[in-house]
Amino acid sequence: MNPTSLEQAIQQAGGNPALMLRHLPGGSYRFPIPQEEYTNWRDEQESWRRTAILFDQSFHMSDVYFKGPDVKRLFSDVGVNSFAKFGKDKAKQFVAVNPQGRMIADAIVFAFADDEYSLVGGPAAANWVQYQCEIGDYDVTVTRDEASPWNPGDRLLFRLQVQGPHALEIVKAAAGGSIPRIRFFNIGEFGIAGTTVRALNHTMVGVPGQEMTGLEMTGPWKDHDKVYSALVEAGRPFGMRIGGARSYPTTSNESGWIGLPLAAVYTGDDMKAYREWLPAMGFEARASLAGSFHSENAEDYYVTPYDLGYGRVIAFDHDFIGREALENMTEGPHRRKVWLEWHDEDVARVMASSLFGASGRAKHLGVPTTRFGVIHYDKVLAGDDVAGVAMDPMYTVNHGHFVSLGMIEEAMAVDGTELTLVWGDEASIGHKLQVETHKETTVRVRVRTTQQT
């Protein structure tokens, strides 16, 4: 019998969620941006530092709308964030944890009105909030607008983002010469091509000394083409590039955002009802695990908001799911989020071995991204001891190196510290279609604690 829930899928796979996810054959998520490259991924990467880039984000994120008089109470009860001053025309990075204080997911919450929020990002955060809404006493209705691969119709809104040092000039030109000043993580309105757009001021990659280096604009789907065309035309004099599916995911590495730690929902009796609510073919059931960090205990993949650098958004001014657990963790110890810069010589050795190493070859290193599962964890060592994990190994021309995002022991999170990353995934051979026969190897990595500018 085919399973109908995540819980049934886990039980039918032998009761071990870590092995179930490790044995899934699927590879990394392919962003449904219309083109892989509009020019080439190297120039596209360089443009968000030197000129500007236009990303069409209309297709790959789930948008889930929560509307009703209890919407603020719902989000306050579920999120670690404070919602005391949150309301219309504001946005924030929403963070949710399970009762033990382990991360479920983060996403961006937009307040289109005091009683209407939109949660935008991967589906894990919205799923958890919707579940709490349904089992709780909340006067809130939920409307889902799934990402395009799972949505046969048009999206409700388009989502277009311009990033880079000339972003503000380009958007002003498209809007006819001026736009209102929009404070960081606030939403403003103005017109482009006869359409009123809502614009969030935020940036994936900051530019020192500039207040507005990125605007994410939304509007009715029917107006997508004309607003998109207006932005493209306005960007031509500034050398703006259009970003494709190859360059887009590398923005997260430069900004330091770890978007997909394993959601802490797969274990525990207190989460069983939620696993029974989640579908067997949903995101959580298809979130394939890959990388050299291998454990048969799903909880070894769980992380806390502190590990991800989200301690700054935790507010103990309200009661929320996981509050007591996070309070008990406040003093640490915690892992710290860092960039792990690969040694170029080791990258060259891995690439040569993967192509020319015959039976002893290393795992292929893709460029610019090299995931072979939805969720990627590599083992990081200090000598023979595990110092932490690394995620999302990528190359960007702005880094000038391969770089992973890591969560490592705080004592080792010092600029210049030399560690070792284990590269490969022998545990997935025979399971993952994108994992060839290979031998795991090591690469030297150097810790960097601040974003490269």
GROMACS .gro file of C-alpha atoms in nm, residues 154-341:
model
  188
  154ASP     CA    1  -0.040   3.075  -1.301
  155ARG     CA    2   0.109   3.215  -0.984
  156LEU     CA    3  -0.091   3.475  -0.792
  157LEU     CA    4   0.198   3.724  -0.794
  158PHE     CA    5   0.515   3.778  -0.993
  159ARG     CA    6   0.837   3.830  -0.796
  160LEU     CA    7   1.123   4.020  -0.960
  161GLN     CA    8   1.443   4.117  -0.784
  162VAL     CA    9   1.713   4.364  -0.889
  163GLN     CA   10   2.040   4.343  -0.693
  164GLY     CA   11   2.369   4.528  -0.712
  165PRO     CA   12   2.529   4.873  -0.680
  166HIS     CA   13   2.313   5.016  -0.965
  167ALA     CA   14   1.989   4.848  -0.857
  168LEU     CA   15   1.829   5.164  -0.721
  169GLU     CA   16   1.909   5.365  -1.035
  170ILE     CA   17   1.765   5.093  -1.257
  171VAL     CA   18   1.440   5.063  -1.062
  172LYS     CA   19   1.404   5.441  -1.055
  173ALA     CA   20   1.446   5.454  -1.433
  174ALA     CA   21   1.186   5.180  -1.481
  175ALA     CA   22   0.949   5.369  -1.249
  176GLY     CA   23   0.981   5.692  -1.446
  177GLY     CA   24   1.252   5.866  -1.247
  178SER     CA   25   1.178   5.833  -0.877
  179ILE     CA   26   1.063   5.591  -0.609
  180PRO     CA   27   0.995   5.646  -0.239
  181ARG     CA   28   1.265   5.581   0.018
  182ILE     CA   29   1.204   5.235   0.163
  183ARG     CA   30   1.370   5.141   0.490
  184PHE     CA   31   1.550   4.806   0.518
  185PHE     CA   32   1.305   4.514   0.536
  186ASN     CA   33   1.013   4.745   0.482
  187ILE     CA   34   0.775   4.746   0.186
  188GLY     CA   35   0.692   5.044  -0.035
  189GLU     CA   36   0.471   5.098  -0.338
  190PHE     CA   37   0.531   5.264  -0.674
  191GLY     CA   38   0.440   5.219  -1.038
  192ILE     CA   39   0.624   5.043  -1.321
  193ALA     CA   40   0.472   5.014  -1.670
  194GLY     CA   41   0.130   5.111  -1.539
  195THR     CA   42   0.136   4.847  -1.262
  196THR     CA   43   0.153   4.918  -0.890
  197VAL     CA   44   0.430   4.704  -0.744
  198ARG     CA   45   0.513   4.634  -0.382
  199ALA     CA   46   0.888   4.643  -0.321
  200LEU     CA   47   1.080   4.496  -0.029
  201ASN     CA   48   1.416   4.657   0.047
  202HIS     CA   49   1.659   4.376   0.117
  203THR     CA   50   1.981   4.249  -0.027
  204MET     CA   51   2.131   3.907  -0.094
  205VAL     CA   52   2.478   4.058  -0.133
  206GLY     CA   53   2.544   4.391   0.036
  207VAL     CA   54   2.732   4.683  -0.108
  208PRO     CA   55   2.920   4.886   0.158
  209GLY     CA   56   2.786   5.237   0.209
  210GLN     CA   57   2.462   5.185   0.017
  211GLU     CA   58   2.127   5.167   0.193
  212MET     CA   59   1.926   5.016  -0.092
  213THR     CA   60   2.114   4.763  -0.305
  214GLY     CA   61   1.831   4.521  -0.366
  215LEU     CA   62   1.458   4.551  -0.426
  216GLU     CA   63   1.223   4.253  -0.451
  217MET     CA   64   0.909   4.359  -0.637
  218THR     CA   65   0.572   4.184  -0.652
  219GLY     CA   66   0.253   4.250  -0.842
  220PRO     CA   67  -0.036   4.071  -1.017
  221TRP     CA   68   0.078   3.780  -1.231
  222LYS     CA   69  -0.101   3.916  -1.537
  223ASP     CA   70   0.139   4.213  -1.536
  224HIS     CA   71   0.456   4.004  -1.512
  225ASP     CA   72   0.572   4.045  -1.871
  226LYS     CA   73   0.539   4.421  -1.898
  227VAL     CA   74   0.709   4.491  -1.563
  228TYR     CA   75   0.986   4.246  -1.647
  229SER     CA   76   1.040   4.410  -1.986
  230ALA     CA   77   1.049   4.758  -1.831
  231LEU     CA   78   1.320   4.649  -1.586
  232VAL     CA   79   1.524   4.484  -1.861
  233GLU     CA   80   1.513   4.800  -2.072
  234ALA     CA   81   1.597   5.024  -1.777
  235GLY     CA   82   1.895   4.805  -1.694
  236ARG     CA   83   2.061   4.811  -2.037
  237PRO     CA   84   2.250   5.142  -1.994
  238PHE     CA   85   2.390   5.014  -1.663
  239GLY     CA   86   2.514   4.680  -1.794
  240MET     CA   87   2.261   4.482  -1.591
  241ARG     CA   88   2.263   4.106  -1.643
  242ILE     CA   89   1.972   3.865  -1.616
  243GLY     CA   90   2.036   3.578  -1.377
  244GLY     CA   91   1.978   3.216  -1.471
  245ALA     CA   92   1.928   2.891  -1.284
  246ARG     CA   93   2.302   2.824  -1.256
  247SER     CA   94   2.404   3.153  -1.097
  248TYR     CA   95   2.097   3.207  -0.878
  249PRO     CA   96   2.166   2.945  -0.605
  250THR     CA   97   2.520   3.074  -0.553
  251THR     CA   98   2.389   3.400  -0.407
  252SER     CA   99   2.312   3.219  -0.081
  253ASN     CA  100   2.674   3.120  -0.033
  254GLU     CA  101   2.802   3.475  -0.075
  255SER     CA  102   2.539   3.613   0.163
  256GLY     CA  103   2.602   3.340   0.421
  257TRP     CA  104   2.247   3.203   0.425
  258ILE     CA  105   2.215   2.830   0.499
  259GLY     CA  106   1.876   2.765   0.349
  260LEU     CA  107   1.828   2.392   0.397
  261PRO     CA  108   1.936   2.231   0.720
  262LEU     CA  109   1.737   1.915   0.782
  263ALA     CA  110   1.401   2.012   0.935
  264ALA     CA  111   1.375   1.875   1.290
  265VAL     CA  112   1.046   1.693   1.234
  266TYR     CA  113   1.144   1.330   1.170
  267THR     CA  114   1.175   1.205   1.528
  268GLY     CA  115   0.997   1.234   1.862
  269ASP     CA  116   0.652   1.134   1.981
  270ASP     CA  117   0.559   1.502   2.017
  271MET     CA  118   0.608   1.548   1.641
  272LYS     CA  119   0.429   1.230   1.534
  273ALA     CA  120   0.093   1.401   1.473
  274TYR     CA  121   0.269   1.651   1.248
  275ARG     CA  122   0.438   1.372   1.053
  276GLU     CA  123   0.096   1.213   1.010
  277TRP     CA  124  -0.034   1.546   0.873
  278LEU     CA  125   0.253   1.592   0.626
  279PRO     CA  126   0.200   1.417   0.289
  280ALA     CA  127   0.406   1.119   0.175
  281MET     CA  128   0.509   1.300  -0.141
  282GLY     CA  129   0.568   1.642   0.014
  283PHE     CA  130   0.894   1.831   0.060
  284GLU     CA  131   0.985   1.673   0.394
  285ALA     CA  132   0.942   1.320   0.255
  286ARG     CA  133   1.149   1.394  -0.059
  287ALA     CA  134   1.430   1.597   0.104
  288SER     CA  135   1.715   1.367   0.000
  289LEU     CA  136   2.028   1.370   0.216
  290ALA     CA  137   2.378   1.366   0.068
  291GLY     CA  138   2.737   1.447   0.158
  292SER     CA  139   3.023   1.293   0.354
  293PHE     CA  140   2.864   1.349   0.695
  294HIS     CA  141   2.670   1.027   0.741
  295SER     CA  142   2.465   0.918   1.040
  296GLU     CA  143   2.181   0.674   1.085
  297ASN     CA  144   2.032   0.904   1.349
  298ALA     CA  145   1.830   1.189   1.195
  299GLU     CA  146   1.882   1.400   1.507
  300ASP     CA  147   2.254   1.424   1.430
  301TYR     CA  148   2.155   1.645   1.135
  302TYR     CA  149   1.937   1.879   1.343
  303VAL     CA  150   2.069   2.228   1.420
  304THR     CA  151   1.962   2.516   1.642
  305PRO     CA  152   1.898   2.879   1.549
  306TYR     CA  153   2.218   2.966   1.735
  307ASP     CA  154   2.420   2.735   1.507
  308LEU     CA  155   2.285   2.925   1.206
  309GLY     CA  156   2.353   3.271   1.347
  310TYR     CA  157   1.990   3.343   1.430
  311GLY     CA  158   2.042   3.414   1.798
  312ARG     CA  159   1.992   3.782   1.710
  313VAL     CA  160   1.630   3.723   1.604
  314ILE     CA  161   1.522   3.519   1.907
  315ALA     CA  162   1.301   3.729   2.133
  316PHE     CA  163   1.190   3.608   2.474
  317ASP     CA  164   0.922   3.879   2.499
  318HIS     CA  165   0.648   3.625   2.416
  319ASP     CA  166   0.561   3.259   2.454
  320PHE     CA  167   0.630   3.042   2.150
  321ILE     CA  168   0.690   2.680   2.060
  322GLY     CA  169   1.040   2.588   2.177
  323ARG     CA  170   1.090   2.892   2.400
  324GLU     CA  171   1.194   2.701   2.713
  325ALA     CA  172   1.440   2.488   2.519
  326LEU     CA  173   1.602   2.792   2.355
  327GLU     CA  174   1.625   2.973   2.690
  328ASN     CA  175   1.814   2.674   2.829
  329MET     CA  176   2.054   2.690   2.532
  330THR     CA  177   2.128   3.061   2.559
  331GLU     CA  178   2.465   3.024   2.730
  332GLY     CA  179   2.586   2.762   2.483
  333PRO     CA  180   2.799   2.600   2.374
  334HIS     CA  181   2.694   2.665   2.016
  335ARG     CA  182   2.845   2.605   1.681
  336ARG     CA  183   2.915   2.914   1.474
  337LYS     CA  184   2.834   2.976   1.111
  338VAL     CA  185   3.142   3.050   0.897
  339TRP     CA  186   3.268   3.040   0.541
  340LEU     CA  187   3.513   2.757   0.469
  341GLU     CA  188   3.744   2.849   0.182
   0.00000   0.00000   0.00000
